[in-house]
Every structure is written in structure tokens, then in C-alpha cells.
């Protein structure tokens, strides 16, 4: 063994120092920023909920008064009085006067908030009130505010507060018209004292220094700590942001804003009181609200500084130790080497642990961003949301790169050998590269040979990681021209094939000096490159090491200002389980003519080669002008079966050009397929349908994308449709929980929300357990299809809970899948050792989640998509079938059991056979299987003891389906 020289020891120490300090700074900043965001979001969410809770409390106050008024409107005594009242003069002589006066007095006595109760005829020539008050001829009802109120509303309405001229007290009146047999007889008005409102508002605490505000419908301040404003001023007329908030409250809006009040800033959350049209607000000084955030910032900064100082100190001690070890014998050097490896291992575990801590909030950010994509948003919100999601993916990629680099350094990164489909890797690459492309005007060309086998054996994840990194770099450093990825067969041995991968771009290029430092970690071409394009400088280092581990070598050639070429060759074992090349169209489509309009020569040639491989005959033209001229020469007899159109060509002038083409295509059987970007597709969707192409193919275009577009065109004939890189399926009729029941063990509230909404979108009902103890409590009484178990939880973690679950024989086969932000292989192996079936890594990938759910919960309670397909999408028919089923089979099991008990086995067989048919028609898959098994049992033997287990299963499955149906119609 060689003895370390002093320079080598210093270099190693400095490298470790730089790596760990950078890691500390990066992770510290990331943790600090995420902590700030989470705390601030929680503070604002709490304030918003407080204003909503106060609004609900005030709404309950008004609803109680409204319910009292509505009950009075149906009082027969009051109705009889209004039907017989003629004028003011005969109020006291009316036969119903005493009764109605007594009723009004009784109503007033029931509620301390009631000052007066008035009953007024429709023509207002007769009026009677509580305490015997009546309107004499000189008593003007028009002085009451409710005289002018419009009684067209069917609901109770509340007047603006006013000073009662009789008592001089502040009141509001609740008014409702009285109708019998669709004839308006009059109305009832209840004058309500507002004396209790201050006690309601003051009883609602807002922090230590916060306060509440109450506004009437027109914005008059009805409650405020400053008594001089109450009943006089309007909040909307206050200066600055407070006035704007008052305007929002008058408009019935809700929200949370920061406004300046008396030279200091306050959080003001506001919400409407729907029943009365009033509104409330809660105010809290930002200094109090953000006190927790400021403390967390200071603590995080102190911890980060102390941690860096400790690590730097330890590294200098390590350096001294290594220098002293140079003078020792060979055995001491071995010991020093082992200690250095332990330090490297500790660094790897530290980075992995920090990755785990960062991935937990990242799961919430990315998950909520994906959920937000499904909601209706404004254009600005869509822009913000897209940038949040993209930034989160960049951060996640940065974390993965640092962790991969650490694993490579520690020699812990392994290469897999599994079967995979090359065409699927290319398809996923084309999807992701389209996202990375953004709004850049670049051609991304994907060239693959048809001779590549459909199935190879290697490491598809690491291959995809390398190709994505190289292509992403090419896009990042290229502003115009093209980026191409070509995959060709270099040569083939008996059971092994060598594939050549080339990524070429027309970007900024590199000098010879820059190429020499290109594969150094944390380094880019120069400082200006790092500032302009960003990145860690680890991507190429990781790619180079991965390619080397897979048996290849990464080569680079470049010329400054003209672009770069990265290439490598890798060996792959040819799988014996070949599917056969399925990228061939059905017989009868051979030699069909295809017109390709594409202005980029290389892209044009690539499209032509792909079309030829499908046994079609392409004709290529470089632009729209040539294409239109060419089609005009065919004089209305266009012979092309398909016409591919480049929507980004220089001579493509939008609707005008499409209109000329549409006029030429009238009466022809040609199918037009537009080739455009994601942004171009959105633009196409906004133009008139008459001039839209029949289909849209999203760039970048791979062989499988082009094949699917042609295949879909053949199947759909001339119907208008869009073909994208990903097919989206949406059920027209869904029932909550129709696919099954999942117990979600997760203590993090944001991650709970993300997981619950993703699972509910897939059709599952979800119950949350916050720790292992709650998991065990929820097991009894419910049959779960799957447990998603967070590994790290308080009180009892996921591994301990799984061990206890597996000790119960009833749950021996219950699928349990771990959820963890850790990427350490040992932790994943530990999950399998305690009895979990799989591991789901955070942030949760929706596609991985969908595949996992399909694996562990293969059968739904109701296969609604299958039923819709059988019924040709006729939802009303399915509704009728479900209602009929719920009505006819509610007591089925009891009737079946009684039939068997009496020995009438022929009737029992007929009943269970009928249930099987009905379950099949409803696509109630689990019930269908249970009924078929029971039917088979009855046909084979009549054993009263053995059929009970089948009866129990049948009852459970039938009850589950009935419960789902009742959720809709009850």
C-alpha cells in the first residue's frame, strides 16, 4: 500500500472541506427558505380560518333570527289577521286583533334581541305591532326603514342599521313577506336590537393584540375597538389599504391582506356573513403574527453557522491527523485510511438524511402544484403555478445530483440489470424535453433506428438519467438551431448489442481549455457560464461516471460558437422475451402517399425515414408556399392520405395560411396532422374549428409518437381529434371510493392533503392515521385494500406498526407500502424486512403511484369505466341500474340465508345466480367474484357449516357496494 504524501492529504482535505461546506450552505439555505415558507403559510392560513370562523359565528346569529321570522310568516293567527284587515281605523275592532297582538307579544318575549314586532298589510293601510302598538291615521309608517324595502325576495332580508325614533336605540329590521296561495298578504318586520353584538365580537380572541371588525351591507362600521367609528363611518372610506379592504368586504369577497393601520402593518382577514349580507374582519399586527417566523430564522441561521464551524474544525483536525500519519508505519496508514472512509460514509449519510428532510416539504410543494393544475385558474395564476412546479423540479434534481455524486464518491452507487423497452425511454424523453424546451424556438430531433430490439437488458433508469442530462444541457446552452438525439446500432454480437448514443447541438460551444475542466465537480465552463445558465456542475461528472459504470466512455467534441457533440457507446444484452417490432401498420396501408411539410432539412429527412419504415411513401417539401402550390396543381384531386404540417415554419402565417389549406382540402379524404409545440397546440385550439387540422402531434416527435398518430388516424377515420404524447382518460361518472379503501398513515398535514387528493382522484376512499397507534386502532371493523405507511412518524413509526400488524394472522396478506423521503437503500431494505410489500419515495410521482395502486388493488368495487363502455356512456341508464339494485338487494343476504335454512336450495341457487348476473351488469367486480364462488359452492355440495364463510364474504361485498350507491342517492 502506498503512503500518502502531504500534498495528497491536503488536496483530499480541501476537496472534502469544499464539498461539505457547499452542501451545508445549500441545504441550510434550502431548509431555511422552506421553513420560512411553511411557517408563513401556516400563519396566514390560521388568520384566514379565524376570519371565516368569526363569519360563521355571526352568520349563525342572523340565521337564528331569520329562522324566527320565517316561522312567524306561517303563523295562522297573523295570516288570518292580514286576510281580514281593511284599514288602519279598524285595527282594534278586527276580530283577530287580540289574538295577533298576543302572538306578537309572545314572540317578543322569546328573544331579548327583539325590540318590536310589526305586521303590515300589503297596501300598508293596516299595521299592528307588539305591546299593542297600532298605526293611527297620523302615524306615518314611511318613517320606518322597512317601508321602502323591496319585498320581491323569497328570503329574509335585513335592513341597514338605524336609530329607532321611538326608543332612540340602534336596531336592524328583519323583513319577510307573507304569502298564501301565491298571493302576497303583507309582510312581517322584526326590529332587532344590536346590543349583543359587541359581546359576541369581544368574546372572539385574536392573538394578544388583535381585534375584530363588523360591517353592515353598505359598509357602515357596526363594531370596532375605536368606539368613535361605530355607526358613523364606513370602512371603505378609510385611507390607504384599509379602505380597499372595506370595498372588498362590501362586495362580499373573502381574503387576507396586509394593510397599514396607524403607521404599523397588520394582517387583516375578512369574510362575508352570507345570510345577512354583512361582513367581518380579524386584524392582527404583523409583528405579533410573524414573531414565530423571525425566531425560526434566527435559530436556523445560528444552527447553520455552528454546523459549518464544527465541520471545518473537524476537517482541519483530520488534516493534522493524516499529516502525522504520513510518518507512521504501514499499519497506521491502514487505520487512517479506514477512518477516512468512515468520514466519507458519514458525509454520505448526512447528505442522504438532509435529502430526506428536504424531500418531505418538497413532496408537499410538488404534490400541491400538480393538484393545482387540475383547478380552474387565471392566466397569471397558471404562470405562477407553472414556475413553482418547474422550480421545485429543478431543486429536486439538484438534491438528486448531490446525492448521486456522494454515492459515486463513496462507491455505493449500483448499476441494475433489468429488462426494459428502449422505445418507452425515448417516449418519456420526448415528453420531458418538450417541457425543458419551454418557449425556445429550437428543433429537437429524435432519430432512432428501427433495427433496435424492442426489449433489452440493462439499467434503464441510469440510461434515461444520462440522456436527459445531456439533452437538457444541450437545450440550456442552445438559443437557435437544433438539438438532436440519435440512437443507432453500432454492432452486434451473439446475445449482445452495442448502441451508439449521440447528442448534438448548435449552441455556444466550448474551447479546448474549457473541455479540459468540463468533468470536474462543481465546475462549469467558466464563472460567467454559471451565472448565466445556473446549475451545480455535477451533471456531466455524474453522467461520465454512470456511462463508465455501464461499460462505456463519454466523448466530447466542440467548437466555440458552433455547438457541441457528446457521444458514447454502451453494451446491452438482448432479451429473449422480444415482443416483435409492433411499429407496423395493418396490412392494406402499404405505399399510401404521405406529404411532409417541414422547413428544417434534418428534421424533414428524419420524418421521411420514419415514414418509410412504416412502408408508406413520403413526399417532402420545405415550406407552406411550396406545399400549397403543389396541392393546387392537383386540381382538387388530392391523392395524399396524410399531410404533416410544420406549424413553426417561417412562411406559416397563422389563420390565413390555414384557411388557404382548408379551402384546398375541401372534398378530399386527406388527414392533416399539425406538428407543433405545447404552446402551439394552445394557439391552435383557439382558432376556428373549420380551419383546424384533423390532429395535432406535439414536438419533439419520436418514432412511437409518429406511429401512434398514424394508427389513431386510421382508426378514427376523418373525425377531428388531438393526438398528444400522453393519452388522458377521464371518467364521465365517478363515485367516491369506488375503487377501494386505503388507510393512509402520515403525520405531516400538507403531505396528508397531497396524498389524499391524489388517491381520491384515482377513485379511492381514504382514512388518515397520524401515527402507528392510530393505524392499529383503525384496523378493527374495516377491511382495507391497502395501507400506505409513512416510515417516520411520532409515538410509533411505520416499521414498528407494520411488525405489530403482521403479528395478527388476519392481516397477513394485507398490502402495506412504505412512504419515505429517504433514498438510502438500507432503509428501504428494512421496510421489506418488517413485512412491507413495496416502497414509495417522496416526492410522490403520480405515475408511480398509479402503477402501484393497480398492482396492489387490481379489482374495484365498481368498475365504472368498464360499465360506461358497455353502456356506450349512457350515464342515466347506469343511475337507474344502481337505484334499482339498491332497492331490490337491501335485504338479499337475510332472504338468502332464510331460504337455505328452510332447505329450498333450488331457490337459493336461482337467487345467487341472479345476483351474479346483476353484479356483472353493474361491473361490481368484487361482488361478482364472491357471488360466483358462492354459486359454485352451492352447486357442488350443500354443507350448512362450510357455506357460512362464503355467506360472510358475500354479505361484506354486497354491503360495500350498497354503501357506495347510498352515498350518491341518500
PDB file of C-alpha atoms in Angstrom, residues 725-865:
ATOM      1  CA  UNK A 725     -47.550  12.275 -26.339  1.00  0.00           C
ATOM      2  CA  UNK A 726     -49.676  11.207 -23.405  1.00  0.00           C
ATOM      3  CA  UNK A 727     -53.226   9.841 -23.639  1.00  0.00           C
ATOM      4  CA  UNK A 728     -55.542  11.308 -20.983  1.00  0.00           C
ATOM      5  CA  UNK A 729     -58.554   9.308 -19.755  1.00  0.00           C
ATOM      6  CA  UNK A 730     -61.335  10.930 -17.753  1.00  0.00           C
ATOM      7  CA  UNK A 731     -64.304   9.050 -16.333  1.00  0.00           C
ATOM      8  CA  UNK A 732     -67.624  10.737 -17.025  1.00  0.00           C
ATOM      9  CA  UNK A 733     -69.273   9.298 -13.909  1.00  0.00           C
ATOM     10  CA  UNK A 734     -67.414   8.624 -10.667  1.00  0.00           C
ATOM     11  CA  UNK A 735     -68.379   7.556  -7.166  1.00  0.00           C
ATOM     12  CA  UNK A 736     -66.134   8.416  -4.256  1.00  0.00           C
ATOM     13  CA  UNK A 737     -64.273   5.323  -3.083  1.00  0.00           C
ATOM     14  CA  UNK A 738     -65.453   3.101  -5.914  1.00  0.00           C
ATOM     15  CA  UNK A 739     -62.012   1.521  -6.329  1.00  0.00           C
ATOM     16  CA  UNK A 740     -61.456   0.608  -2.684  1.00  0.00           C
ATOM     17  CA  UNK A 741     -60.447   1.727   0.801  1.00  0.00           C
ATOM     18  CA  UNK A 742     -56.971   2.926   1.754  1.00  0.00           C
ATOM     19  CA  UNK A 743     -55.600   3.635   5.227  1.00  0.00           C
ATOM     20  CA  UNK A 744     -53.054   6.452   4.966  1.00  0.00           C
ATOM     21  CA  UNK A 745     -50.534   6.686   7.831  1.00  0.00           C
ATOM     22  CA  UNK A 746     -48.981  10.165   7.585  1.00  0.00           C
ATOM     23  CA  UNK A 747     -48.295  12.758  10.285  1.00  0.00           C
ATOM     24  CA  UNK A 748     -47.385  15.716   8.018  1.00  0.00           C
ATOM     25  CA  UNK A 749     -50.586  17.707   7.273  1.00  0.00           C
ATOM     26  CA  UNK A 750     -49.515  19.024   3.856  1.00  0.00           C
ATOM     27  CA  UNK A 751     -48.383  15.567   2.740  1.00  0.00           C
ATOM     28  CA  UNK A 752     -51.711  14.234   4.030  1.00  0.00           C
ATOM     29  CA  UNK A 753     -53.572  16.641   1.759  1.00  0.00           C
ATOM     30  CA  UNK A 754     -51.430  15.779  -1.271  1.00  0.00           C
ATOM     31  CA  UNK A 755     -51.755  12.015  -0.791  1.00  0.00           C
ATOM     32  CA  UNK A 756     -55.495  12.145  -0.017  1.00  0.00           C
ATOM     33  CA  UNK A 757     -56.368  14.184  -3.111  1.00  0.00           C
ATOM     34  CA  UNK A 758     -54.175  12.047  -5.388  1.00  0.00           C
ATOM     35  CA  UNK A 759     -55.778   8.864  -4.043  1.00  0.00           C
ATOM     36  CA  UNK A 760     -59.300  10.293  -4.251  1.00  0.00           C
ATOM     37  CA  UNK A 761     -58.635  11.340  -7.856  1.00  0.00           C
ATOM     38  CA  UNK A 762     -57.902   7.671  -8.536  1.00  0.00           C
ATOM     39  CA  UNK A 763     -61.289   6.706  -7.031  1.00  0.00           C
ATOM     40  CA  UNK A 764     -60.281   5.527  -3.537  1.00  0.00           C
ATOM     41  CA  UNK A 765     -61.733   6.455  -0.170  1.00  0.00           C
ATOM     42  CA  UNK A 766     -59.024   7.464   2.285  1.00  0.00           C
ATOM     43  CA  UNK A 767     -58.818   7.398   6.079  1.00  0.00           C
ATOM     44  CA  UNK A 768     -55.918   9.171   7.803  1.00  0.00           C
ATOM     45  CA  UNK A 769     -53.906   7.810  10.731  1.00  0.00           C
ATOM     46  CA  UNK A 770     -51.325  10.174  12.245  1.00  0.00           C
ATOM     47  CA  UNK A 771     -49.113   7.529  13.844  1.00  0.00           C
ATOM     48  CA  UNK A 772     -48.735   3.791  14.315  1.00  0.00           C
ATOM     49  CA  UNK A 773     -51.146   3.680  17.262  1.00  0.00           C
ATOM     50  CA  UNK A 774     -53.944   5.121  15.119  1.00  0.00           C
ATOM     51  CA  UNK A 775     -53.159   2.560  12.404  1.00  0.00           C
ATOM     52  CA  UNK A 776     -53.721  -0.280  14.861  1.00  0.00           C
ATOM     53  CA  UNK A 777     -56.969   1.315  16.128  1.00  0.00           C
ATOM     54  CA  UNK A 778     -58.333   1.660  12.575  1.00  0.00           C
ATOM     55  CA  UNK A 779     -57.671  -1.968  11.647  1.00  0.00           C
ATOM     56  CA  UNK A 780     -60.636  -3.386  13.555  1.00  0.00           C
ATOM     57  CA  UNK A 781     -64.027  -3.075  11.921  1.00  0.00           C
ATOM     58  CA  UNK A 782     -62.879  -2.122   8.401  1.00  0.00           C
ATOM     59  CA  UNK A 783     -61.491  -4.233   5.569  1.00  0.00           C
ATOM     60  CA  UNK A 784     -58.698  -2.213   3.992  1.00  0.00           C
ATOM     61  CA  UNK A 785     -57.396  -2.801   0.492  1.00  0.00           C
ATOM     62  CA  UNK A 786     -54.051  -1.136   1.169  1.00  0.00           C
ATOM     63  CA  UNK A 787     -52.097   0.652   3.912  1.00  0.00           C
ATOM     64  CA  UNK A 788     -49.763   3.463   2.835  1.00  0.00           C
ATOM     65  CA  UNK A 789     -47.360   3.660   5.772  1.00  0.00           C
ATOM     66  CA  UNK A 790     -45.141   6.675   6.390  1.00  0.00           C
ATOM     67  CA  UNK A 791     -41.868   5.337   7.844  1.00  0.00           C
ATOM     68  CA  UNK A 792     -41.090   8.280  10.164  1.00  0.00           C
ATOM     69  CA  UNK A 793     -43.997   9.142  12.494  1.00  0.00           C
ATOM     70  CA  UNK A 794     -44.213  10.270  16.152  1.00  0.00           C
ATOM     71  CA  UNK A 795     -45.096   7.940  19.045  1.00  0.00           C
ATOM     72  CA  UNK A 796     -44.948   4.793  16.859  1.00  0.00           C
ATOM     73  CA  UNK A 797     -43.177   4.758  13.474  1.00  0.00           C
ATOM     74  CA  UNK A 798     -44.210   2.850  10.376  1.00  0.00           C
ATOM     75  CA  UNK A 799     -41.790  -0.069  10.775  1.00  0.00           C
ATOM     76  CA  UNK A 800     -42.891  -0.808  14.367  1.00  0.00           C
ATOM     77  CA  UNK A 801     -46.552  -0.547  13.371  1.00  0.00           C
ATOM     78  CA  UNK A 802     -46.023  -2.932  10.424  1.00  0.00           C
ATOM     79  CA  UNK A 803     -44.411  -5.533  12.696  1.00  0.00           C
ATOM     80  CA  UNK A 804     -47.445  -5.416  15.014  1.00  0.00           C
ATOM     81  CA  UNK A 805     -49.879  -5.638  12.084  1.00  0.00           C
ATOM     82  CA  UNK A 806     -48.097  -8.701  10.680  1.00  0.00           C
ATOM     83  CA  UNK A 807     -48.333 -10.471  14.058  1.00  0.00           C
ATOM     84  CA  UNK A 808     -52.113 -10.653  13.569  1.00  0.00           C
ATOM     85  CA  UNK A 809     -52.894 -13.531  11.190  1.00  0.00           C
ATOM     86  CA  UNK A 810     -55.979 -11.710   9.875  1.00  0.00           C
ATOM     87  CA  UNK A 811     -53.744  -9.121   8.185  1.00  0.00           C
ATOM     88  CA  UNK A 812     -51.023 -11.442   6.952  1.00  0.00           C
ATOM     89  CA  UNK A 813     -51.801 -10.737   3.284  1.00  0.00           C
ATOM     90  CA  UNK A 814     -52.889  -7.085   3.668  1.00  0.00           C
ATOM     91  CA  UNK A 815     -50.651  -4.994   1.330  1.00  0.00           C
ATOM     92  CA  UNK A 816     -48.557  -2.413   3.196  1.00  0.00           C
ATOM     93  CA  UNK A 817     -46.448   0.027   1.155  1.00  0.00           C
ATOM     94  CA  UNK A 818     -43.862   2.308   2.773  1.00  0.00           C
ATOM     95  CA  UNK A 819     -43.817   6.040   2.075  1.00  0.00           C
ATOM     96  CA  UNK A 820     -40.489   7.711   2.768  1.00  0.00           C
ATOM     97  CA  UNK A 821     -38.400  10.665   1.639  1.00  0.00           C
ATOM     98  CA  UNK A 822     -35.250   8.641   2.313  1.00  0.00           C
ATOM     99  CA  UNK A 823     -33.312   7.247  -0.660  1.00  0.00           C
ATOM    100  CA  UNK A 824     -30.919   5.153   1.457  1.00  0.00           C
ATOM    101  CA  UNK A 825     -31.026   1.558   0.241  1.00  0.00           C
ATOM    102  CA  UNK A 826     -30.559   0.148   3.761  1.00  0.00           C
ATOM    103  CA  UNK A 827     -33.715   1.924   4.957  1.00  0.00           C
ATOM    104  CA  UNK A 828     -35.674   0.570   2.001  1.00  0.00           C
ATOM    105  CA  UNK A 829     -34.418  -2.956   2.749  1.00  0.00           C
ATOM    106  CA  UNK A 830     -35.505  -2.557   6.368  1.00  0.00           C
ATOM    107  CA  UNK A 831     -39.041  -1.771   5.166  1.00  0.00           C
ATOM    108  CA  UNK A 832     -39.124  -5.073   3.293  1.00  0.00           C
ATOM    109  CA  UNK A 833     -37.709  -6.935   6.304  1.00  0.00           C
ATOM    110  CA  UNK A 834     -40.532  -5.810   8.624  1.00  0.00           C
ATOM    111  CA  UNK A 835     -43.182  -7.012   6.156  1.00  0.00           C
ATOM    112  CA  UNK A 836     -43.910  -4.170   3.741  1.00  0.00           C
ATOM    113  CA  UNK A 837     -44.623  -5.084   0.120  1.00  0.00           C
ATOM    114  CA  UNK A 838     -43.136  -2.001  -1.583  1.00  0.00           C
ATOM    115  CA  UNK A 839     -41.583   1.442  -1.126  1.00  0.00           C
ATOM    116  CA  UNK A 840     -42.995   4.721  -2.489  1.00  0.00           C
ATOM    117  CA  UNK A 841     -40.395   7.515  -2.484  1.00  0.00           C
ATOM    118  CA  UNK A 842     -41.329  11.134  -1.826  1.00  0.00           C
ATOM    119  CA  UNK A 843     -41.946  13.405  -3.659  1.00  0.00           C
ATOM    120  CA  UNK A 844     -44.682  11.101  -4.932  1.00  0.00           C
ATOM    121  CA  UNK A 845     -44.651  10.573  -8.701  1.00  0.00           C
ATOM    122  CA  UNK A 846     -48.338  10.317  -9.807  1.00  0.00           C
ATOM    123  CA  UNK A 847     -47.466   7.726 -12.479  1.00  0.00           C
ATOM    124  CA  UNK A 848     -45.565   5.542  -9.995  1.00  0.00           C
ATOM    125  CA  UNK A 849     -48.500   5.891  -7.565  1.00  0.00           C
ATOM    126  CA  UNK A 850     -50.960   4.828 -10.269  1.00  0.00           C
ATOM    127  CA  UNK A 851     -48.880   1.747 -11.182  1.00  0.00           C
ATOM    128  CA  UNK A 852     -48.546   0.812  -7.515  1.00  0.00           C
ATOM    129  CA  UNK A 853     -52.302   1.099  -6.928  1.00  0.00           C
ATOM    130  CA  UNK A 854     -53.004  -1.069  -9.984  1.00  0.00           C
ATOM    131  CA  UNK A 855     -50.606  -3.704  -8.634  1.00  0.00           C
ATOM    132  CA  UNK A 856     -51.957  -3.944  -5.081  1.00  0.00           C
ATOM    133  CA  UNK A 857     -55.654  -3.110  -5.652  1.00  0.00           C
ATOM    134  CA  UNK A 858     -56.430  -4.760  -9.004  1.00  0.00           C
ATOM    135  CA  UNK A 859     -60.223  -5.054  -8.560  1.00  0.00           C
ATOM    136  CA  UNK A 860     -62.542  -2.112  -7.777  1.00  0.00           C
ATOM    137  CA  UNK A 861     -65.876  -2.302  -6.001  1.00  0.00           C
ATOM    138  CA  UNK A 862     -67.425  -0.832  -9.178  1.00  0.00           C
ATOM    139  CA  UNK A 863     -65.526  -0.781 -12.469  1.00  0.00           C
ATOM    140  CA  UNK A 864     -67.277   2.370 -13.664  1.00  0.00           C
ATOM    141  CA  UNK A 865     -65.197   2.915 -16.863  1.00  0.00           C
TER     142      UNK A 865
END
